[in-house]
Coordinates of C-alpha atoms and ligand atoms in Angstrom, one line a residue:
M16 CA 52.4 -43.6 -61.2
S17 CA 48.8 -44.2 -62.0
G18 CA 46.5 -46.2 -59.0
K19 CA 47.2 -48.7 -60.4
E20 CA 50.4 -49.2 -60.0
T21 CA 53.1 -49.7 -56.7
V22 CA 56.8 -49.3 -57.0
S23 CA 58.7 -52.6 -55.6
Q24 CA 61.2 -53.1 -53.3
A25 CA 64.1 -53.3 -56.6
G26 CA 62.4 -49.8 -57.3
E27 CA 60.5 -50.4 -60.7
S28 CA 56.8 -49.5 -61.1
V29 CA 54.5 -52.8 -60.3
A30 CA 51.3 -52.7 -62.6
W31 CA 47.7 -55.1 -61.6
R32 CA 48.1 -57.7 -64.2
H33 CA 45.2 -60.2 -62.3
H34 CA 41.9 -60.6 -64.3
H35 CA 40.7 -63.1 -61.7
V36 CA 41.5 -63.3 -57.9
L37 CA 41.6 -66.9 -57.0
D38 CA 44.2 -67.2 -54.1
V39 CA 46.9 -64.8 -53.2
D40 CA 49.7 -67.5 -54.1
D41 CA 50.1 -66.1 -57.4
F42 CA 50.1 -62.3 -56.1
S43 CA 54.0 -60.9 -55.5
T44 CA 54.9 -58.8 -52.7
A45 CA 54.7 -55.6 -54.5
E46 CA 51.3 -56.7 -55.8
I47 CA 50.6 -56.8 -52.3
E48 CA 51.3 -54.0 -51.3
L49 CA 49.6 -51.9 -54.4
V50 CA 46.5 -54.0 -52.3
M51 CA 47.6 -52.4 -49.6
Q52 CA 47.7 -48.8 -50.5
T53 CA 44.5 -49.3 -52.4
A54 CA 43.0 -50.0 -49.5
D55 CA 44.7 -47.5 -47.5
A56 CA 42.6 -45.0 -50.2
M57 CA 39.4 -46.9 -49.8
K58 CA 39.7 -46.0 -45.6
D59 CA 40.2 -42.9 -46.3
V60 CA 36.7 -42.9 -48.9
L61 CA 34.9 -45.0 -45.6
S62 CA 36.3 -42.1 -43.0
R63 CA 34.3 -39.2 -45.2
P64 CA 30.9 -38.4 -44.2
I65 CA 29.4 -39.8 -47.3
R66 CA 31.2 -43.0 -48.3
K67 CA 30.8 -43.1 -51.8
V68 CA 32.7 -42.5 -55.0
P69 CA 31.7 -43.3 -58.1
A70 CA 34.7 -45.3 -59.1
L71 CA 32.4 -48.6 -60.5
R72 CA 29.2 -46.3 -61.8
G73 CA 27.7 -48.6 -64.7
K74 CA 29.4 -51.2 -63.8
T75 CA 27.3 -54.8 -62.0
V76 CA 28.8 -57.0 -59.8
F77 CA 27.1 -60.2 -58.8
T78 CA 27.9 -62.1 -55.8
V79 CA 27.3 -65.9 -55.5
F80 CA 26.8 -67.4 -52.4
Y81 CA 26.7 -71.0 -52.4
E82 CA 27.5 -71.4 -48.7
A83 CA 26.6 -69.4 -45.8
S84 CA 28.4 -66.1 -45.1
T85 CA 27.7 -62.8 -43.1
R86 CA 30.6 -60.7 -43.1
T87 CA 32.1 -61.4 -46.8
R88 CA 29.1 -61.2 -48.5
G89 CA 27.4 -58.5 -46.7
S90 CA 31.1 -56.8 -46.6
F91 CA 31.1 -57.5 -50.3
E92 CA 28.2 -56.0 -51.2
A93 CA 28.9 -52.6 -49.1
A94 CA 32.0 -52.8 -50.6
A95 CA 30.7 -52.7 -54.4
K96 CA 27.7 -49.9 -53.6
N97 CA 30.5 -47.8 -52.0
L98 CA 32.2 -47.4 -55.3
S99 CA 28.9 -47.2 -57.1
A100 CA 28.4 -50.4 -58.8
D101 CA 25.3 -51.8 -59.2
V102 CA 25.2 -55.1 -56.9
V103 CA 23.0 -58.3 -57.8
N104 CA 22.8 -60.9 -55.2
I105 CA 22.1 -65.0 -55.6
T106 CA 22.1 -67.7 -53.2
A107 CA 22.5 -71.1 -53.7
Q108 CA 18.7 -71.6 -52.9
S109 CA 17.4 -69.5 -55.3
S110 CA 19.5 -69.9 -58.0
S111 CA 18.9 -72.8 -61.1
V112 CA 21.5 -74.8 -59.6
T113 CA 19.0 -76.9 -57.7
K114 CA 17.6 -77.4 -61.2
G115 CA 20.5 -79.0 -62.3
E116 CA 22.1 -76.2 -64.4
S117 CA 25.7 -76.4 -64.1
L118 CA 27.9 -73.8 -62.3
I119 CA 29.9 -72.4 -65.5
D120 CA 26.6 -72.8 -67.4
T121 CA 25.1 -70.5 -64.1
L122 CA 27.9 -67.9 -64.2
N123 CA 27.5 -67.5 -68.3
T124 CA 24.4 -67.0 -67.5
L125 CA 25.1 -64.2 -65.2
E126 CA 27.2 -62.7 -67.9
A127 CA 24.7 -62.3 -69.9
I128 CA 22.4 -60.5 -68.0
G129 CA 25.6 -57.6 -67.7
A130 CA 28.1 -59.6 -64.7
D131 CA 30.9 -57.3 -64.6
I132 CA 32.6 -59.0 -61.8
I133 CA 31.3 -62.1 -60.6
V134 CA 32.2 -62.3 -56.7
M135 CA 31.8 -66.1 -56.0
R136 CA 31.8 -68.2 -52.7
H137 CA 32.1 -72.5 -52.9
P138 CA 31.9 -75.2 -51.1
L139 CA 34.2 -77.4 -53.4
S140 CA 38.3 -76.9 -53.0
G141 CA 39.0 -75.8 -57.0
A142 CA 35.4 -74.9 -58.4
H143 CA 36.7 -71.4 -59.2
Y144 CA 40.2 -72.9 -61.2
C145 CA 37.5 -75.0 -62.9
A146 CA 35.0 -71.6 -63.8
A147 CA 37.6 -69.5 -64.5
P148 CA 38.7 -70.6 -67.8
Y149 CA 35.0 -69.9 -69.1
V150 CA 34.0 -66.9 -68.0
K151 CA 35.3 -63.6 -69.3
A152 CA 33.8 -61.3 -66.1
N153 CA 36.4 -61.0 -63.5
L154 CA 35.8 -63.7 -60.9
L155 CA 36.7 -62.8 -57.1
N156 CA 36.7 -65.9 -54.9
A157 CA 35.3 -65.2 -51.7
G158 CA 36.1 -68.8 -50.4
D159 CA 36.7 -72.6 -52.2
G160 CA 36.3 -75.6 -50.1
W161 CA 39.2 -75.7 -47.5
H162 CA 41.1 -73.8 -50.4
A163 CA 41.2 -70.1 -50.5
H164 CA 40.2 -67.4 -49.4
P165 CA 42.1 -64.3 -50.3
T166 CA 40.5 -61.4 -49.3
Q167 CA 40.0 -63.0 -45.7
A168 CA 44.4 -63.1 -46.3
L169 CA 44.6 -59.5 -47.3
L170 CA 42.4 -58.1 -44.9
D171 CA 44.0 -59.9 -42.3
L172 CA 47.5 -58.7 -43.5
Y173 CA 45.8 -55.1 -43.6
T174 CA 44.7 -55.5 -40.0
M175 CA 48.3 -56.6 -39.0
R176 CA 49.8 -53.7 -40.4
R177 CA 47.8 -50.9 -39.1
H178 CA 48.8 -52.1 -36.3
K179 CA 52.6 -53.9 -36.5
M180 CA 53.5 -51.4 -39.5
S181 CA 55.1 -54.0 -41.5
V182 CA 54.8 -58.1 -40.9
N183 CA 58.2 -58.6 -41.7
G184 CA 59.9 -60.7 -38.9
L185 CA 56.9 -60.8 -37.3
K186 CA 55.8 -64.2 -35.0
V187 CA 52.2 -64.7 -35.8
A188 CA 50.9 -68.2 -34.6
I189 CA 48.1 -69.6 -36.1
V190 CA 46.0 -71.8 -33.9
G191 CA 42.9 -74.0 -34.1
D192 CA 42.0 -75.8 -37.0
I193 CA 44.4 -75.7 -39.8
K194 CA 43.3 -78.9 -41.5
H195 CA 39.7 -77.3 -42.7
S196 CA 40.9 -73.7 -43.1
R197 CA 40.8 -71.8 -46.4
V198 CA 42.0 -68.7 -44.1
A199 CA 44.9 -70.3 -43.0
H200 CA 46.0 -72.0 -46.6
S201 CA 45.9 -68.0 -48.0
N202 CA 47.6 -66.5 -44.8
I203 CA 50.2 -69.3 -44.7
W204 CA 51.2 -67.8 -48.3
C205 CA 50.8 -64.2 -48.2
L206 CA 52.0 -63.9 -44.6
S207 CA 54.9 -66.3 -45.4
K208 CA 55.8 -63.9 -48.9
M209 CA 55.5 -60.7 -46.4
G210 CA 58.2 -62.1 -44.4
A211 CA 56.6 -63.0 -41.6
K212 CA 57.5 -66.0 -39.4
V213 CA 54.1 -68.1 -39.6
T214 CA 54.0 -71.0 -36.6
L215 CA 50.9 -73.4 -36.8
C216 CA 49.7 -75.1 -33.8
A217 CA 46.8 -78.2 -33.9
P218 CA 46.0 -80.8 -32.7
P219 CA 47.8 -83.5 -35.0
T220 CA 44.6 -84.7 -36.7
L221 CA 43.9 -80.9 -37.5
L222 CA 47.4 -79.8 -39.1
P223 CA 47.7 -80.3 -42.9
A224 CA 50.3 -83.0 -44.1
G225 CA 53.4 -81.8 -44.9
M226 CA 53.8 -78.6 -43.9
D227 CA 56.9 -78.8 -41.7
D228 CA 58.8 -80.1 -44.9
P229 CA 62.0 -78.2 -44.6
Q230 CA 62.8 -79.0 -48.4
G231 CA 58.4 -77.9 -49.0
R232 CA 56.6 -75.6 -50.5
F233 CA 56.9 -73.6 -47.0
P234 CA 60.0 -73.9 -45.6
D235 CA 60.3 -71.7 -42.9
V236 CA 56.3 -72.0 -41.6
N237 CA 56.9 -74.2 -38.2
V238 CA 54.4 -76.6 -36.8
T239 CA 53.7 -78.1 -33.2
T240 CA 50.6 -79.1 -31.6
D241 CA 52.3 -77.1 -28.4
I242 CA 49.9 -74.5 -27.5
N243 CA 52.5 -73.1 -25.4
A244 CA 55.2 -73.2 -27.9
A245 CA 53.6 -71.5 -30.4
L246 CA 52.2 -68.4 -28.2
Q247 CA 55.5 -68.2 -26.9
D248 CA 57.0 -64.9 -27.8
A249 CA 54.0 -64.2 -30.5
D250 CA 53.3 -60.6 -32.1
V251 CA 49.8 -61.9 -33.4
V252 CA 47.9 -65.1 -32.4
M253 CA 45.1 -66.1 -34.9
C254 CA 42.2 -68.1 -33.8
L255 CA 40.6 -70.4 -36.2
R256 CA 37.3 -71.5 -35.8
L257 CA 37.1 -75.2 -35.1
Q258 CA 34.9 -76.0 -39.1
K259 CA 32.4 -78.7 -37.3
E260 CA 30.8 -78.8 -40.8
R261 CA 33.9 -80.1 -42.1
M262 CA 35.4 -82.2 -39.9
Q263 CA 34.8 -86.6 -40.4
S264 CA 33.6 -87.9 -36.8
G265 CA 36.5 -89.3 -34.9
L266 CA 39.5 -85.7 -35.8
L267 CA 39.1 -85.4 -31.6
P268 CA 38.1 -87.5 -28.8
G269 CA 35.6 -84.1 -28.2
L270 CA 35.0 -80.5 -27.9
R271 CA 36.4 -80.2 -23.9
E272 CA 39.7 -81.7 -25.0
F273 CA 40.5 -79.2 -28.0
T274 CA 38.7 -76.4 -25.2
S275 CA 41.3 -77.5 -23.0
G276 CA 43.8 -77.7 -25.1
Y277 CA 44.1 -74.8 -27.6
Q278 CA 41.2 -72.7 -26.2
L279 CA 43.4 -68.8 -26.4
N280 CA 42.5 -67.6 -23.1
K281 CA 43.8 -65.0 -20.9
E282 CA 46.3 -67.1 -19.0
R283 CA 47.7 -68.1 -22.1
L284 CA 47.6 -65.1 -24.1
A285 CA 50.2 -64.0 -21.1
L286 CA 52.8 -66.0 -23.4
A287 CA 52.6 -64.0 -25.4
K288 CA 54.2 -60.3 -26.4
P289 CA 52.6 -57.6 -23.9
D290 CA 51.3 -56.2 -27.2
A291 CA 50.9 -59.3 -29.6
I292 CA 47.0 -58.9 -31.2
V293 CA 44.9 -61.8 -31.4
M294 CA 42.5 -62.0 -34.4
H295 CA 39.8 -64.6 -36.3
P296 CA 38.3 -64.6 -39.1
G297 CA 34.9 -65.5 -37.6
P298 CA 32.6 -66.6 -37.3
V299 CA 34.0 -67.8 -33.4
N300 CA 32.3 -70.7 -31.7
E301 CA 33.2 -68.1 -28.1
D302 CA 34.4 -70.3 -25.3
V303 CA 35.4 -72.8 -27.8
E304 CA 38.6 -71.5 -29.9
L305 CA 38.5 -68.1 -28.1
A306 CA 37.6 -67.4 -24.0
G307 CA 35.2 -64.7 -24.1
D308 CA 36.8 -62.3 -22.2
V309 CA 39.8 -62.5 -24.4
L310 CA 37.1 -62.1 -27.5
H311 CA 35.7 -59.1 -26.1
G312 CA 38.7 -57.9 -24.7
P313 CA 41.7 -55.3 -25.4
R314 CA 43.3 -56.9 -28.0
S315 CA 41.0 -58.5 -29.5
M316 CA 41.1 -57.3 -33.4
V317 CA 37.5 -59.3 -34.5
N318 CA 35.3 -56.4 -35.5
E319 CA 38.0 -54.1 -36.7
Q320 CA 39.4 -57.3 -39.3
V321 CA 35.6 -57.2 -40.4
A322 CA 35.9 -53.1 -41.2
N323 CA 39.1 -53.4 -43.4
G324 CA 37.6 -56.4 -44.8
V325 CA 35.3 -53.4 -46.5
A326 CA 38.2 -51.0 -47.4
V327 CA 40.5 -54.2 -49.0
R328 CA 37.4 -55.6 -50.7
M329 CA 36.8 -52.1 -52.3
A330 CA 40.2 -52.1 -53.7
L331 CA 40.3 -55.4 -55.1
L332 CA 37.0 -54.3 -57.0
Y333 CA 38.5 -51.2 -58.2
L334 CA 41.6 -53.0 -59.4
L335 CA 39.8 -56.0 -61.1
S336 CA 37.2 -53.2 -62.8
G337 CA 40.2 -51.0 -64.1
S338 CA 38.6 -47.9 -63.9
K339 CA 40.3 -44.7 -63.2
E340 CA 38.3 -42.8 -61.1
L341 CA 38.0 -42.5 -57.2
Ligands
LIG412 N1 34.3 -67.1 -42.3 C1 35.5 -67.7 -42.6 C2 35.4 -68.5 -43.7 O1 34.8 -68.5 -44.6 C3 36.4 -68.7 -41.7 C4 35.1 -69.7 -40.9 O2 34.1 -69.5 -41.6 O3 36.3 -70.5 -40.2 O4 36.7 -69.3 -44.1

């Protein structure tokens, strides 16, 4: 078995087959396992005194961010550099998009400069899907609008597994602004596929339509507006940021009502299992969706999620590159 394969539950070996990573909805469980195992190998690299391997030597990774980012952009850049790739960072303000160039023309220009892998964040849901057929380089989705954030879902899964071994059968409560959250959408796919029991909890105006349909795509996902029911016996509590930049007015009476009804604080966390972990993809609105003492408390995985993001993004860059060296 090479480093690009894993063994499925049925015993057959599964090879990496993705040219682009646009979301996790087209990943099989065995492919998710392959990412997890590769991330373990990357975690090992990151524990060495010199955190660098030659796997992507001679390859060029472009990060193209049309939206703000600290964690995702920084960790992709660190991940690519740890694998010895050359890295070029482009932001919307400094790109020819401001002069009217189309997205596809911009990406083709980056390929002409020498991009092997393009890591892109875009404010429009589906932007990557429109561009992907015209891009020969590997396209990696670092977030598209409200739609998907596959590397966040994979790093969240990786973090859960480091504490809980497997997520199969675990109750994962996702609380907050689910409607506008690409993190929630990718996590619902990924966690459901891996056997977790996902409960979504938000005020009715911040819940996406159609999630509680037993005949729908996610028959095992529970939806509730009652935070106590969501937190009861949860193994993992994932809080989400209020996406004020995406919100139309009128979805919430006010911040205070949201905080009093949906903030994860110590009292509410006591409803979850005693060993429940607390997660948040960041950036956190401290004392809005997550109380400061829980955010900085011992059950908070927020910084660990960020650290694991480097290993998981190294794994994806490595798998996409087709490199055989580690
Ligand atoms: N950083 C995550 C994202 O880009 C979560 C957030 O912004 O709230 O979607």
